[in-house]
Short mmCIF file of C-alpha atoms in Angstrom, two decimals:
data_model
loop_
_atom_site.label_atom_id
_atom_site.label_comp_id
_atom_site.label_asym_id
_atom_site.label_seq_id
_atom_site.Cartn_x
_atom_site.Cartn_y
_atom_site.Cartn_z
CA MET A 1 -21.21 -7.23 -54.10
CA ASN A 2 -20.82 -8.89 -50.73
CA GLY A 3 -22.66 -7.83 -47.56
CA THR A 4 -19.70 -5.89 -46.22
CA SER A 5 -19.29 -3.87 -49.41
CA ALA A 6 -23.00 -3.17 -49.60
CA THR A 7 -23.03 -1.92 -46.03
CA ALA A 8 -20.02 0.33 -46.63
CA SER A 9 -21.53 1.70 -49.83
CA ALA A 10 -24.83 2.44 -48.12
CA SER A 11 -23.03 4.09 -45.23
CA ALA A 12 -20.99 6.26 -47.58
CA HIS A 13 -24.13 7.22 -49.49
CA VAL A 14 -25.93 8.22 -46.28
CA ASN A 15 -22.91 10.10 -44.98
CA GLY A 16 -22.51 11.85 -48.30
CA ARG A 17 -26.11 13.00 -48.28
CA ALA A 18 -25.80 14.09 -44.66
CA ASN A 19 -22.55 15.93 -45.29
CA GLY A 20 -24.00 17.55 -48.37
CA HIS A 21 -27.03 18.67 -46.40
CA LEU A 22 -24.86 20.00 -43.59
CA ASN A 23 -22.58 21.78 -46.04
CA ARG A 24 -25.50 23.38 -47.83
CA LYS A 25 -26.97 24.39 -44.47
CA ALA A 26 -23.66 25.82 -43.29
CA ASN A 27 -23.14 27.65 -46.56
CA GLY A 28 -26.65 29.03 -46.32
CA HIS A 29 -25.98 30.32 -42.81
CA ALA A 30 -22.70 31.82 -43.90
CA HIS A 31 -24.38 33.50 -46.87
CA ALA A 32 -27.17 34.83 -44.67
CA HIS A 33 -24.61 36.07 -42.15
CA ALA A 34 -22.69 37.82 -44.90
CA LEU A 35 -25.85 39.48 -46.17
CA GLY A 36 -26.68 40.57 -42.65
CA GLU A 37 -23.37 42.40 -42.48
CA GLY A 38 -23.82 44.00 -45.87
CA GLU A 39 -20.98 42.07 -47.50
CA GLY A 40 -23.03 39.70 -49.71
CA GLU A 41 -25.20 40.38 -52.71
CA GLY A 42 -28.94 40.68 -52.92
CA GLN A 43 -31.23 39.12 -55.48
CA ALA A 44 -30.07 39.06 -59.11
CA GLY A 45 -26.56 39.96 -58.00
CA ALA A 46 -27.55 43.41 -56.72
CA PRO A 47 -25.41 44.74 -53.88
CA ALA A 48 -27.08 44.25 -50.49
CA ARG A 49 -28.07 47.36 -48.59
CA ARG A 50 -25.80 47.98 -45.64
CA LYS A 51 -27.39 48.44 -42.26
CA ALA A 52 -27.33 51.98 -40.96
CA PRO A 53 -25.02 52.35 -37.96
CA PRO A 54 -26.86 52.63 -34.63
CA SER A 55 -27.44 56.10 -33.25
CA PRO A 56 -24.85 57.06 -30.64
CA PRO A 57 -26.06 57.21 -27.03
CA PRO A 58 -26.57 60.60 -25.36
CA PRO A 59 -23.30 62.16 -24.15
CA HIS A 60 -24.15 61.65 -20.48
CA VAL A 61 -24.67 57.92 -21.09
CA ALA A 62 -21.67 57.54 -23.39
CA ALA A 63 -19.37 59.27 -20.91
CA HIS A 64 -16.95 56.71 -19.55
CA ASP A 65 -15.01 56.54 -16.33
CA GLU A 66 -13.54 53.83 -14.16
CA ALA A 67 -16.85 53.12 -12.45
CA ASP A 68 -18.63 52.17 -15.70
CA GLU A 69 -16.93 48.79 -15.65
CA GLN A 70 -18.09 48.04 -12.10
CA SER A 71 -21.36 47.47 -10.29
CA SER A 72 -20.85 50.60 -8.19
CA TYR A 73 -18.42 53.42 -7.51
CA THR A 74 -15.60 52.26 -5.28
CA PHE A 75 -15.02 53.91 -1.93
CA GLU A 76 -11.80 55.38 -3.32
CA ILE A 77 -13.61 57.07 -6.24
CA VAL A 78 -16.31 58.54 -3.99
CA ASP A 79 -13.62 59.72 -1.57
CA GLU A 80 -11.78 61.36 -4.48
CA VAL A 81 -14.94 63.27 -5.44
CA ALA A 82 -15.52 64.39 -1.84
CA ASN A 83 -11.93 65.58 -1.45
CA PHE A 84 -12.13 67.44 -4.77
CA LEU A 85 -15.13 69.39 -3.47
CA LEU A 86 -13.80 69.96 0.06
CA SER A 87 -10.58 71.38 -1.34
CA ARG A 88 -12.55 74.04 -3.21
CA THR A 89 -14.96 75.32 -0.56
CA VAL A 90 -14.73 76.27 3.10
CA VAL A 91 -18.29 75.04 3.76
CA ARG A 92 -18.45 71.78 5.73
CA PRO A 93 -22.06 70.66 5.27
CA THR A 94 -24.01 68.75 7.90
CA VAL A 95 -27.24 68.72 5.87
CA GLY A 96 -27.61 67.38 2.34
CA ILE A 97 -30.62 68.24 0.17
CA ILE A 98 -31.77 66.86 -3.18
CA CYS A 99 -34.14 69.20 -5.01
CA GLY A 100 -36.81 67.61 -7.17
CA THR A 101 -38.31 68.78 -10.46
CA GLY A 102 -39.36 72.42 -10.21
CA LEU A 103 -37.96 72.71 -6.67
CA GLY A 104 -34.45 73.91 -7.48
CA SER A 105 -35.23 77.37 -6.14
CA LEU A 106 -34.65 75.98 -2.64
CA ALA A 107 -30.93 76.45 -3.29
CA GLU A 108 -31.44 80.12 -4.11
CA LYS A 109 -31.84 80.94 -0.41
CA LEU A 110 -28.33 79.76 0.43
CA GLU A 111 -25.78 82.35 1.54
CA ASP A 112 -22.01 82.27 0.89
CA LYS A 113 -22.60 79.95 -2.05
CA ALA A 114 -20.01 77.85 -3.84
CA ILE A 115 -21.42 76.33 -7.03
CA PHE A 116 -20.06 73.32 -8.92
CA LYS A 117 -21.47 72.26 -12.28
CA TYR A 118 -21.88 68.50 -12.44
CA GLU A 119 -19.79 68.26 -15.59
CA ASP A 120 -16.89 69.90 -13.74
CA ILE A 121 -16.86 67.33 -10.92
CA PRO A 122 -14.74 64.21 -11.52
CA HIS A 123 -16.74 60.98 -12.05
CA PHE A 124 -20.05 62.81 -11.52
CA PRO A 125 -23.07 61.96 -13.69
CA VAL A 126 -24.87 64.76 -15.57
CA SER A 127 -28.57 65.61 -15.27
CA SER A 128 -30.51 65.89 -18.53
CA VAL A 129 -34.03 66.75 -17.34
CA GLU A 130 -35.74 70.13 -17.71
CA GLY A 131 -36.15 71.78 -14.34
CA HIS A 132 -32.85 70.37 -13.05
CA ALA A 133 -30.04 72.94 -13.14
CA GLY A 134 -27.35 70.28 -12.85
CA GLN A 135 -25.18 71.77 -10.15
CA LEU A 136 -24.05 71.16 -6.59
CA VAL A 137 -24.44 74.20 -4.33
CA PHE A 138 -22.64 74.63 -1.00
CA GLY A 139 -23.71 77.38 1.37
CA ARG A 140 -25.46 78.32 4.58
CA LEU A 141 -29.16 78.33 5.30
CA GLU A 142 -30.33 79.86 8.58
CA GLY A 143 -26.75 79.54 9.82
CA VAL A 144 -26.56 75.82 8.98
CA SER A 145 -23.96 74.54 6.50
CA VAL A 146 -25.67 72.64 3.70
CA VAL A 147 -24.97 71.10 0.30
CA CYS A 148 -27.81 71.14 -2.19
CA MET A 149 -28.23 69.19 -5.42
CA GLN A 150 -30.05 71.28 -8.00
CA GLY A 151 -31.02 68.34 -10.14
CA ARG A 152 -30.93 64.62 -9.47
CA PHE A 153 -30.26 61.61 -11.66
CA HIS A 154 -33.01 59.27 -12.79
CA TYR A 155 -33.10 55.65 -13.88
CA TYR A 156 -34.97 56.63 -17.05
CA GLU A 157 -32.04 58.81 -18.16
CA GLY A 158 -30.08 55.62 -18.74
CA TYR A 159 -28.18 55.50 -15.47
CA PRO A 160 -28.04 52.41 -13.24
CA LEU A 161 -29.40 53.08 -9.76
CA TRP A 162 -25.98 52.89 -8.10
CA LYS A 163 -24.86 55.76 -10.30
CA CYS A 164 -28.04 57.76 -9.59
CA CYS A 165 -27.25 57.46 -5.88
CA MET A 166 -23.53 58.18 -5.98
CA PRO A 167 -24.03 61.81 -4.79
CA VAL A 168 -25.63 60.53 -1.58
CA ARG A 169 -22.43 58.68 -0.72
CA VAL A 170 -20.44 61.76 -1.61
CA MET A 171 -22.57 63.72 0.87
CA LYS A 172 -21.74 61.17 3.55
CA LEU A 173 -18.01 61.63 2.98
CA LEU A 174 -18.46 65.41 2.96
CA GLY A 175 -19.63 65.14 6.57
CA VAL A 176 -23.41 65.26 6.07
CA LYS A 177 -25.50 63.83 8.92
CA TYR A 178 -29.03 64.71 7.81
CA PHE A 179 -30.38 63.88 4.36
CA ILE A 180 -33.43 65.63 2.89
CA ALA A 181 -34.99 64.45 -0.38
CA THR A 182 -37.70 66.44 -2.14
CA ASN A 183 -39.66 65.47 -5.22
CA ALA A 184 -42.66 66.31 -7.34
CA ALA A 185 -45.22 63.50 -7.34
CA GLY A 186 -48.65 62.58 -8.60
CA GLY A 187 -51.33 62.44 -5.93
CA LEU A 188 -53.24 59.15 -5.64
CA ASN A 189 -54.94 59.89 -2.35
CA GLU A 190 -58.26 61.57 -3.11
CA ARG A 191 -57.72 64.04 -0.26
CA TYR A 192 -54.60 65.44 -1.91
CA LYS A 193 -54.88 68.50 -4.12
CA VAL A 194 -52.38 70.01 -6.54
CA GLY A 195 -49.95 72.11 -4.51
CA ASP A 196 -50.30 70.04 -1.33
CA ILE A 197 -47.23 68.65 0.44
CA MET A 198 -46.85 65.04 1.57
CA ILE A 199 -44.33 64.12 4.25
CA LEU A 200 -43.06 60.63 3.46
CA ARG A 201 -43.84 58.23 6.28
CA ASP A 202 -42.86 55.15 4.28
CA HIS A 203 -42.30 53.90 0.74
CA VAL A 204 -42.90 50.87 -1.46
CA ASN A 205 -39.77 49.94 -3.40
CA PHE A 206 -41.24 48.43 -6.58
CA MET A 207 -37.93 48.62 -8.42
CA GLY A 208 -36.35 46.76 -5.52
CA PHE A 209 -39.00 44.04 -5.82
CA ALA A 210 -37.59 43.39 -9.29
CA GLY A 211 -34.04 43.17 -7.92
CA ASN A 212 -33.09 46.66 -9.07
CA ASN A 213 -31.54 48.00 -5.88
CA PRO A 214 -28.72 50.58 -5.58
CA LEU A 215 -27.01 48.31 -3.03
CA ARG A 216 -26.88 45.34 -5.39
CA GLY A 217 -23.38 43.96 -5.85
CA ALA A 218 -20.39 43.61 -3.56
CA ASN A 219 -20.82 45.51 -0.30
CA ASP A 220 -18.15 47.84 1.09
CA ASP A 221 -18.50 48.03 4.87
CA ARG A 222 -16.96 51.50 4.81
CA PHE A 223 -20.24 52.72 3.30
CA GLY A 224 -22.56 50.59 5.42
CA PRO A 225 -23.73 47.06 6.34
CA ARG A 226 -24.63 44.34 3.84
CA PHE A 227 -28.26 44.09 5.01
CA PRO A 228 -29.51 47.49 6.24
CA PRO A 229 -32.97 47.58 7.85
CA MET A 230 -35.54 49.90 6.27
CA SER A 231 -38.23 49.78 8.97
CA LYS A 232 -37.39 53.34 10.07
CA ALA A 233 -36.01 54.71 6.82
CA TYR A 234 -37.79 58.02 7.43
CA ASP A 235 -36.58 59.20 10.82
CA PRO A 236 -39.58 59.47 13.21
CA GLU A 237 -37.96 62.31 15.18
CA LEU A 238 -37.36 64.33 12.01
CA ILE A 239 -40.98 63.78 10.98
CA ASP A 240 -42.07 65.16 14.36
CA VAL A 241 -39.85 68.22 13.86
CA ALA A 242 -41.40 68.81 10.44
CA LYS A 243 -44.92 68.50 11.84
CA SER A 244 -44.11 71.08 14.50
CA VAL A 245 -42.85 73.46 11.80
CA VAL A 246 -46.02 72.89 9.78
CA LYS A 247 -48.14 73.70 12.82
CA ASP A 248 -46.22 76.90 13.56
CA MET A 249 -46.46 77.98 9.91
CA ASN A 250 -50.21 77.33 10.01
CA ILE A 251 -50.13 75.26 6.81
CA GLY A 252 -51.59 72.05 8.21
CA ASP A 253 -54.46 72.18 5.73
CA ILE A 254 -52.09 71.49 2.80
CA VAL A 255 -49.64 69.07 4.47
CA HIS A 256 -50.20 65.33 4.83
CA GLU A 257 -48.30 62.19 5.81
CA GLY A 258 -48.30 59.29 3.38
CA VAL A 259 -46.70 56.45 1.47
CA TYR A 260 -44.69 57.09 -1.70
CA THR A 261 -43.56 54.80 -4.47
CA CYS A 262 -41.06 55.20 -7.30
CA LEU A 263 -41.61 53.74 -10.76
CA GLY A 264 -38.96 53.62 -13.48
CA GLY A 265 -40.46 56.19 -15.88
CA PRO A 266 -40.24 58.17 -18.05
CA CYS A 267 -43.83 57.52 -19.13
CA TYR A 268 -46.63 58.41 -16.77
CA GLU A 269 -48.85 55.63 -15.46
CA THR A 270 -51.94 54.10 -17.05
CA GLN A 271 -55.29 54.18 -15.28
CA ALA A 272 -55.01 50.47 -14.49
CA GLU A 273 -51.56 50.91 -12.98
CA LEU A 274 -52.73 53.82 -10.85
CA ARG A 275 -55.73 51.85 -9.61
CA LEU A 276 -53.41 49.02 -8.59
CA LEU A 277 -51.14 51.40 -6.66
CA LYS A 278 -54.15 52.91 -4.96
CA LEU A 279 -55.36 49.47 -3.84
CA LEU A 280 -51.95 48.89 -2.27
CA GLY A 281 -52.32 51.97 -0.06
CA ILE A 282 -49.91 54.22 -1.94
CA ASP A 283 -50.67 57.94 -1.63
CA ALA A 284 -48.26 59.46 -4.17
CA VAL A 285 -46.18 58.19 -7.08
CA GLY A 286 -43.02 59.54 -8.69
CA MET A 287 -39.79 58.51 -10.42
CA SER A 288 -37.11 59.11 -7.78
CA THR A 289 -36.24 59.31 -4.07
CA VAL A 290 -36.72 55.69 -2.93
CA HIS A 291 -33.29 54.47 -4.08
CA GLU A 292 -31.70 57.66 -2.71
CA ILE A 293 -33.24 56.99 0.70
CA VAL A 294 -32.10 53.35 0.59
CA THR A 295 -28.54 54.51 -0.09
CA ALA A 296 -28.70 57.21 2.60
CA VAL A 297 -29.96 54.75 5.22
CA HIS A 298 -27.19 52.36 4.23
CA CYS A 299 -24.71 55.20 4.84
CA GLY A 300 -26.13 55.87 8.29
CA LEU A 301 -27.72 59.23 7.44
CA ARG A 302 -30.89 60.40 9.18
CA CYS A 303 -33.48 60.82 6.46
CA PHE A 304 -36.48 63.03 5.81
CA ALA A 305 -38.40 63.49 2.57
CA PHE A 306 -41.46 65.24 1.22
CA SER A 307 -43.36 65.32 -2.05
CA LEU A 308 -44.96 68.32 -3.68
CA ILE A 309 -48.19 67.05 -5.21
CA SER A 310 -47.78 68.43 -8.71
CA ASN A 311 -50.75 66.73 -10.34
CA GLU A 312 -53.74 64.58 -9.45
CA CYS A 313 -53.40 61.08 -10.88
CA VAL A 314 -56.07 60.28 -13.45
CA THR A 315 -57.73 56.93 -12.67
CA GLU A 316 -60.89 57.40 -14.76
CA TYR A 317 -61.10 56.56 -18.46
CA ASN A 318 -63.78 59.05 -19.52
CA THR A 319 -61.68 62.19 -19.14
CA GLU A 320 -59.39 64.34 -21.24
CA ALA A 321 -57.07 65.08 -18.30
CA GLU A 322 -53.46 63.91 -18.65
CA ALA A 323 -50.30 64.29 -16.58
CA ASN A 324 -47.64 66.50 -18.15
CA HIS A 325 -44.20 67.84 -17.23
CA GLU A 326 -45.22 71.50 -17.64
CA GLU A 327 -47.82 71.16 -14.88
CA VAL A 328 -45.15 69.72 -12.60
CA MET A 329 -42.87 72.70 -13.25
CA ASP A 330 -45.64 75.27 -12.73
CA THR A 331 -46.69 73.76 -9.40
CA GLY A 332 -43.10 73.90 -8.16
CA LYS A 333 -42.91 77.60 -8.95
CA MET A 334 -46.26 78.26 -7.28
CA ARG A 335 -45.25 76.60 -4.01
CA ALA A 336 -41.60 77.77 -3.96
CA PRO A 337 -42.00 80.38 -1.17
CA ILE A 338 -43.73 77.97 1.22
CA LEU A 339 -41.28 75.16 0.50
CA GLN A 340 -38.29 77.44 1.06
CA ALA A 341 -39.67 78.62 4.39
CA LEU A 342 -40.54 75.08 5.47
CA VAL A 343 -37.11 73.64 4.68
CA ALA A 344 -35.25 76.61 6.19
CA GLU A 345 -37.11 76.38 9.50
CA PHE A 346 -36.86 72.59 9.54
CA ILE A 347 -33.08 72.71 9.07
CA LYS A 348 -32.67 75.36 11.75
CA ARG A 349 -34.53 73.23 14.31
CA VAL A 350 -32.72 70.03 13.36
CA ASP A 351 -29.14 71.30 13.28
CA GLY A 352 -29.26 74.94 14.27
#
C-alpha cells in the first residue's frame, strides 16, 4: 500500500467512525424525541406512557381578542369600548373610581345607576377575585356624574399590566377628568392600625423597576406622552381637599399620609421582604393601584388614591399571626360607611 492509499484508508476509517457515532447520536435523539411525544416504545417493547395534556387556562385568560396579539390595546379598540358604553347610558362621567377588595359598596351609593357586567363589554377583561363584583357602574354621587369599577384586574390573575389598566384609558375617553383609586393594603408603618386609612402621597413602583410597566411598548400620543413625569402623580391639590374633608369629618385620628408599593402577588410577603420594604420607607403594601396611577397620569388625569389598612404586616418570626383574604374583606365591610361618606364629600368638593 502506498502512502496515498494509506492516508485515504485512514481518512475513510476515521470518517466512518465519526459518521457512525453521529448517526447513532442522531438516532438516539430521534428515539428520545419520539418517546417524549408518546410515539415510541418503552423498555422491553412496552408502549410508552403518553404525557397528559396540559390543563387549560382559566376562561378569563384563555379569552382571545384582537389586543391579545399586541403589547397594548390600540386607541381604536379603547375608543370602541368607550363608544359602546356611552351609547347605552346618559351619564357622562367626570370622575372615575376603582374600588378595591372589600370596598365595592362605594358604588351602592350611586343614584340613577346603569350597570354593565364586564363580560358584556367588548374587549373587557373579567375579574376573578372574591370581593370584586366585576361590573362597571355609571351614576351620580352627590350630584356628580361618576363611573365606578366594582372590581379591578390584577397581574396575578394572569393579565399583563397593560390589560389590567385598559379601563383607565376607557375612563379617559368617557370624559373622566379625576381618577380615584382605592385599595386594601397591609400596614407596615407601626402607627397604622387595622381599619385606618392612608392617603397615598407617593409610591414605589417595584414592578416598574423590573421593566414591567403598563406603558411598555409603542406609545400612542393620543393617550399621552412617551415619557410622562411621575413626580406629582398624586395631585397635591386633591390631597389637600381630602385632608380638609377628613378634618371636617373629625376622623383625623384614623387617617394618615404615606407611601404605597405594589407587589405582584398573589402570595403575601415574607417577614424578610416586609422588613426590606420597611427599611425603604414604605408605609403600606398591596397588589394593585401603582400601574393604574401610572396609566392615569399618562392620560392626563388628576389622580387621588387611598388605602384601607386591612391588616398589620407581620415582621416577627415568633408569632402565629398571618395575613388572610377574609380579614381584608371583613375590614372593608367594617369601614364601608366612613369610606362612602369620605369619597362622596371629596367628590362633591372636587367637581360639585
